[in-house]
Amino acid sequence: MALTAGIVGLPNVGKSTLFNAITNSQVLAENYPFATIQPNVGVVEVPDARMEEIVKLFHPKRTIYTTFEFTDIAGLVKGASKGEGLGNQFLANIRQTDAIVHVVRCFDDANIEHVEGSVDPVRDIEVINLELCIADLDTVTNRIGRVEKKAKTKDKDAMREYDILMKCKKALEQGTPVRMLETDDNERMLIKGYGLLTAKPVIYVANMSDEGIADPESVSYYQAVKEYAEKENSECIAICAKMEEELSGLDKEEKRAFLDDLGIQESGLDQIIQAAYHLLGLRTFFTVGEPECRAWTFKKGMKAPQCAGVIHTDFEKGFIRAEIYSYEDLMEYKTEQSLKEHGKIRLEGKEYLMKDGDIVFFRFNV
């Protein structure tokens, strides 16, 4: 389940520095088989403290975390929707992503030129959002031209599609991202098919100075981004991209000591990874044993056979049942033998909705 977030931002906001931190943290190729990774794609592990505890109990020969892809999108400038800069290439790349990580400059530095001449986070956000709205408006208008005639013949499907397209058009003309529209499940399914840029969920990343990251709440630039994100029901994360790049070159122990010295619980990159993961409704189940302990990604709402299919399509086709226990029960009883004795290992069938933290053994026959 290769899900990806596109990193966007104006030139010189710290986007490339953040991506450098991601590529330095990239998982080893052998833990990410069957994938040709382009130079502008970084594959990182999703941090999960539960896996570390599981490993202490099973002592596996191999440990594999679930992963997430980040795509570095070329810097956007005003007029990108009309082809300015790398406009068309930018828009093509971002359409392929599931979510957007929008990096915003929240620091002053006379040595780093700002493309707009001054630091103004909200203005910078609105420049990019407007370009995305204009691009989406073009997409929606073209689609309306194809659907309108059929809708006039009272075709129910065409009428339904025409209505949602007009709803999107009105919002985009006002500079409102499609993700902010109130929609039902059917409308969301239709909108997803259009590949609209402004329909994608967003994490705003406030890139701060070394000094500012120690107390983001005291920085007016960060407060402005946070307030903007709250109005959209989007997430806002404060980072120092320069520091993240330095952290990415350290091992786990050195990284922990560095963060402890700064009084920071987890790195900004880890926060972004976890936020992107959950923003897309992703969850984790585990398979465990001495040969290998592994985390697997699934979408919230998936049933046991579908999750079996995440491991291998044959597992889903020949699904019989799943033997499941929770991470919390494992932490309490420590061994599978003890879990059995206390009746904590359940047999679940085809209708079982998988839960985050489930530890599972699938039985199948093909």
XYZ file of C-alpha atoms in Angstrom:
366
model
C 0.000 0.000 0.000
C 2.316 2.731 -1.300
C 0.861 5.996 -0.075
C 2.644 9.259 -0.622
C 2.611 12.893 0.420
C 3.914 15.650 -1.841
C 6.115 18.318 -0.245
C 5.241 21.734 -1.678
C 6.222 25.317 -0.991
C 7.586 28.488 -2.533
C 11.315 28.549 -3.392
C 13.720 29.052 -0.442
C 11.294 28.083 2.319
C 13.264 25.015 3.479
C 11.470 22.414 1.396
C 14.653 20.905 -0.054
C 16.332 20.887 3.364
C 13.402 18.930 4.782
C 13.532 16.504 1.867
C 17.267 16.007 2.493
C 16.378 14.965 6.048
C 13.841 12.504 4.651
C 16.259 10.960 2.132
C 18.960 10.657 4.817
C 16.408 8.744 6.906
C 15.387 6.546 3.980
C 14.813 2.857 4.670
C 17.256 0.326 3.299
C 16.394 -1.028 -0.143
C 16.089 -4.623 1.096
C 13.270 -3.574 3.414
C 11.371 -2.007 0.532
C 11.392 -4.595 -2.263
C 9.854 -4.433 -5.736
C 9.991 -0.633 -5.959
C 11.933 1.642 -8.263
C 12.334 4.827 -6.292
C 12.775 8.003 -8.306
C 15.394 10.559 -7.165
C 12.677 12.869 -5.873
C 11.002 10.181 -3.734
C 12.052 9.331 -0.181
C 10.743 6.249 1.609
C 10.781 6.498 5.407
C 9.754 4.244 8.263
C 6.646 5.200 10.208
C 7.894 5.489 13.798
C 5.984 3.176 16.146
C 7.058 2.614 19.754
C 4.884 -0.535 19.863
C 7.201 -2.309 17.451
C 10.173 -1.684 19.731
C 8.321 -3.370 22.610
C 7.245 -6.289 20.407
C 10.854 -6.862 19.323
C 11.968 -7.079 22.975
C 9.611 -10.039 23.465
C 10.176 -11.974 20.210
C 13.853 -11.193 19.418
C 13.287 -11.580 15.660
C 16.073 -11.975 13.104
C 14.493 -9.185 11.061
C 12.323 -6.193 11.958
C 10.375 -4.293 9.306
C 8.407 -1.139 10.042
C 5.630 0.118 7.813
C 6.687 2.843 5.382
C 5.486 6.086 3.859
C 6.634 7.893 0.706
C 7.388 11.585 0.380
C 7.677 13.182 -3.061
C 9.650 16.399 -3.430
C 7.651 18.649 -5.755
C 9.465 21.390 -7.702
C 9.183 24.825 -6.060
C 5.972 26.605 -6.979
C 5.780 30.261 -7.997
C 2.923 32.653 -8.681
C 1.472 31.821 -12.096
C 2.249 28.074 -11.937
C -1.316 27.260 -12.989
C -0.563 29.156 -16.226
C 2.749 27.356 -16.739
C 5.089 29.779 -14.934
C 8.290 28.215 -13.615
C 7.858 24.438 -13.635
C 4.114 24.930 -13.339
C 2.719 22.104 -15.445
C 5.330 19.632 -14.176
C 4.561 20.650 -10.593
C 0.849 20.132 -11.044
C 1.309 16.761 -12.744
C 3.520 15.508 -9.895
C 1.236 16.652 -7.102
C -1.828 14.988 -8.675
C -0.188 11.622 -8.010
C 0.095 12.163 -4.236
C -2.449 11.288 -1.525
C -1.755 14.276 0.730
C 0.138 17.570 0.679
C 2.859 18.691 3.085
C 2.953 22.470 2.636
C 6.226 23.962 3.922
C 5.970 27.598 4.974
C 8.890 29.851 5.908
C 8.573 31.156 9.462
C 12.008 32.676 10.054
C 13.913 35.827 9.102
C 17.328 35.543 7.452
C 18.779 38.360 5.347
C 21.113 35.845 3.671
C 18.235 33.768 2.253
C 16.247 35.624 -0.378
C 12.455 35.330 -0.319
C 10.818 35.051 -3.727
C 8.109 37.552 -2.655
C 10.638 39.961 -1.084
C 9.545 39.500 2.538
C 8.492 36.838 5.049
C 4.699 36.563 5.317
C 3.518 32.976 5.975
C -0.197 33.531 5.327
C 0.465 35.354 2.043
C 2.774 32.520 0.974
C 0.138 29.891 1.797
C -2.480 31.806 -0.151
C -0.210 32.140 -3.215
C 0.059 28.360 -3.495
C -3.562 27.664 -2.548
C -4.747 30.120 -5.199
C -2.612 28.449 -7.878
C -4.072 25.077 -6.923
C -7.601 26.494 -6.980
C -7.050 27.945 -10.465
C -5.711 24.630 -11.748
C -8.675 22.753 -10.237
C -11.136 25.269 -11.668
C -9.801 24.473 -15.138
C -10.266 20.732 -14.496
C -13.799 21.185 -13.137
C -14.880 23.543 -15.943
C -13.706 21.072 -18.577
C -15.622 18.270 -16.869
C -18.788 20.387 -16.642
C -18.615 20.855 -20.429
C -18.742 17.076 -20.874
C -21.496 16.377 -18.332
C -23.861 19.324 -18.841
C -25.638 18.081 -22.002
C -26.320 14.682 -20.503
C -27.594 16.258 -17.273
C -30.140 18.264 -19.284
C -31.640 14.980 -20.538
C -32.495 14.212 -16.867
C -29.965 11.380 -16.636
C -29.792 10.844 -12.873
C -26.064 10.051 -12.655
C -25.170 13.005 -14.875
C -27.425 15.333 -12.861
C -25.779 14.206 -9.613
C -22.307 14.740 -11.068
C -23.270 18.108 -12.544
C -24.514 19.308 -9.156
C -21.278 18.421 -7.328
C -19.181 19.911 -10.135
C -21.081 23.201 -9.871
C -20.617 23.098 -6.097
C -16.859 22.711 -6.604
C -16.779 25.419 -9.285
C -18.475 27.965 -7.035
C -16.026 27.262 -4.186
C -12.953 27.402 -6.424
C -14.053 30.692 -7.991
C -14.054 32.111 -4.469
C -10.575 30.692 -3.779
C -11.937 28.022 -1.421
C -10.222 24.591 -1.522
C -12.561 21.701 -2.357
C -11.497 19.884 0.845
C -13.400 22.560 2.814
C -16.744 21.744 1.183
C -19.365 19.828 3.146
C -19.904 16.633 1.160
C -21.494 13.217 1.627
C -19.832 9.876 0.863
C -21.141 9.703 -2.711
C -19.957 13.221 -3.485
C -16.528 12.477 -2.031
C -16.230 9.409 -4.264
C -17.049 11.500 -7.333
C -14.616 14.255 -6.342
C -11.838 11.734 -5.755
C -12.144 10.624 -9.371
C -11.303 14.112 -10.629
C -7.854 14.160 -8.992
C -8.395 17.677 -7.683
C -5.376 19.221 -5.971
C -7.369 21.191 -3.421
C -9.347 18.089 -2.404
C -6.230 16.526 -0.895
C -5.703 16.782 2.884
C -2.940 19.190 3.947
C -0.362 19.410 6.725
C 1.106 22.895 7.098
C 4.747 22.716 8.189
C 6.040 25.906 9.787
C 9.786 25.935 9.147
C 11.434 27.847 11.969
C 14.881 28.961 13.088
C 17.004 27.112 15.678
C 15.901 29.650 18.278
C 12.240 29.676 17.284
C 11.751 25.901 17.426
C 12.587 25.916 21.162
C 9.336 27.833 21.804
C 7.152 27.927 18.659
C 4.171 29.402 20.494
C 6.133 32.616 21.068
C 6.786 33.121 17.329
C 4.160 35.260 15.562
C 4.853 33.617 12.175
C 4.021 30.186 13.622
C 0.893 31.520 15.325
C -0.319 32.874 11.963
C 0.160 29.503 10.233
C -1.453 27.628 13.121
C -4.494 29.908 13.037
C -4.823 29.487 9.268
C -4.615 25.681 9.587
C -7.241 25.615 12.347
C -9.716 27.490 10.123
C -9.269 24.737 7.514
C -9.311 21.886 10.034
C -5.826 21.074 8.746
C -2.799 20.114 10.840
C 0.089 22.444 11.655
C 3.516 21.195 12.743
C 6.483 23.333 13.788
C 9.910 22.137 12.672
C 13.412 23.423 12.069
C 14.316 21.830 8.714
C 18.005 22.604 9.229
C 17.965 20.751 12.556
C 16.023 17.842 11.026
C 18.735 17.490 8.396
C 21.382 17.323 11.142
C 19.319 14.806 13.147
C 18.899 12.537 10.145
C 22.620 11.781 10.156
C 22.589 10.480 13.757
C 21.851 6.997 15.044
C 18.839 6.416 17.345
C 20.748 6.876 20.616
C 22.479 10.081 19.448
C 19.204 11.412 18.095
C 17.420 10.759 21.404
C 20.186 12.478 23.380
C 20.102 15.485 21.022
C 16.331 15.870 21.402
C 16.494 15.407 25.180
C 19.050 18.231 25.408
C 16.570 20.474 23.607
C 13.630 19.264 25.702
C 11.828 17.956 22.588
C 9.821 14.694 22.767
C 10.067 13.696 19.096
C 11.599 15.093 15.946
C 9.575 17.230 13.572
C 10.054 14.662 10.825
C 8.553 11.928 13.001
C 5.594 14.205 13.734
C 5.069 14.843 10.009
C 5.248 11.124 9.173
C 2.749 10.192 11.884
C 0.422 13.088 11.004
C 0.435 12.162 7.295
C -0.179 8.503 8.136
C -3.211 9.208 10.311
C -4.496 12.031 8.099
C -5.105 9.419 5.407
C -6.959 7.116 7.781
C -4.101 4.613 7.882
C -3.628 2.125 10.695
C -1.136 -0.644 11.553
C -1.401 -4.357 12.254
C 1.515 -6.638 13.123
C 2.726 -10.113 12.238
C 5.226 -11.538 14.727
C 7.611 -14.419 15.229
C 11.274 -15.295 15.618
C 12.100 -15.051 11.882
C 10.450 -11.634 11.458
C 8.343 -9.006 13.198
C 6.636 -6.736 10.717
C 4.232 -3.795 10.696
C 1.647 -3.569 7.897
C -0.428 -0.612 6.765
C -4.184 -0.846 6.292
C -7.016 1.620 5.836
C -9.404 2.152 8.728
C -12.574 0.152 7.994
C -10.869 -2.752 6.224
C -11.974 -6.289 7.122
C -9.699 -9.221 7.961
C -9.590 -10.746 4.429
C -8.648 -7.369 2.903
C -5.827 -6.996 5.419
C -4.683 -10.520 4.604
C -4.517 -9.335 0.997
C -2.129 -6.555 2.035
C 0.403 -9.316 2.756
C -0.394 -11.378 -0.363
C -3.375 -11.567 -2.713
C -3.518 -15.360 -2.198
C -4.125 -14.776 1.533
C -7.276 -12.827 0.706
C -8.521 -15.250 -1.948
C -8.140 -18.284 0.305
C -8.920 -16.606 3.628
C -10.267 -19.028 6.267
C -9.927 -17.141 9.539
C -7.599 -14.915 11.542
C -6.052 -15.604 14.944
C -5.823 -12.220 16.648
C -4.750 -10.677 19.929
C -4.187 -7.051 20.864
C -0.904 -5.277 21.472
C -2.168 -4.243 24.915
C -2.831 -7.877 25.896
C 0.633 -8.892 24.661
C 2.200 -6.231 26.879
C 0.236 -7.605 29.853
C 0.770 -11.350 29.334
C 4.176 -11.237 27.530
C 3.959 -14.613 25.727
C 1.551 -16.242 23.268
C 1.312 -19.237 25.609
C 0.108 -17.002 28.422
C -2.307 -15.252 26.057
C -3.811 -18.651 25.139
C -4.135 -19.672 28.780
C -6.032 -16.464 29.556
C -8.294 -16.752 26.502
C -6.929 -13.623 24.847
C -6.321 -15.090 21.378
C -9.515 -14.765 19.322
C -10.624 -16.500 16.130
C -12.164 -13.963 13.744
C -13.933 -14.475 10.421
C -14.501 -12.597 7.187
C -16.581 -9.791 8.707
C -14.090 -8.795 11.388
C -13.069 -5.126 11.209
C -9.353 -4.902 11.844
C -8.186 -2.596 14.634
C -5.031 -0.549 14.985
C -2.492 -2.592 16.964
C -3.971 -6.011 16.158
C -1.380 -8.805 16.109
C -2.556 -11.423 13.654
C -1.875 -14.826 12.101
C -3.924 -15.460 8.952
C -5.058 -18.964 8.042
C -5.779 -19.463 4.348
C -6.098 -22.180 1.700
C -5.402 -21.812 -2.023
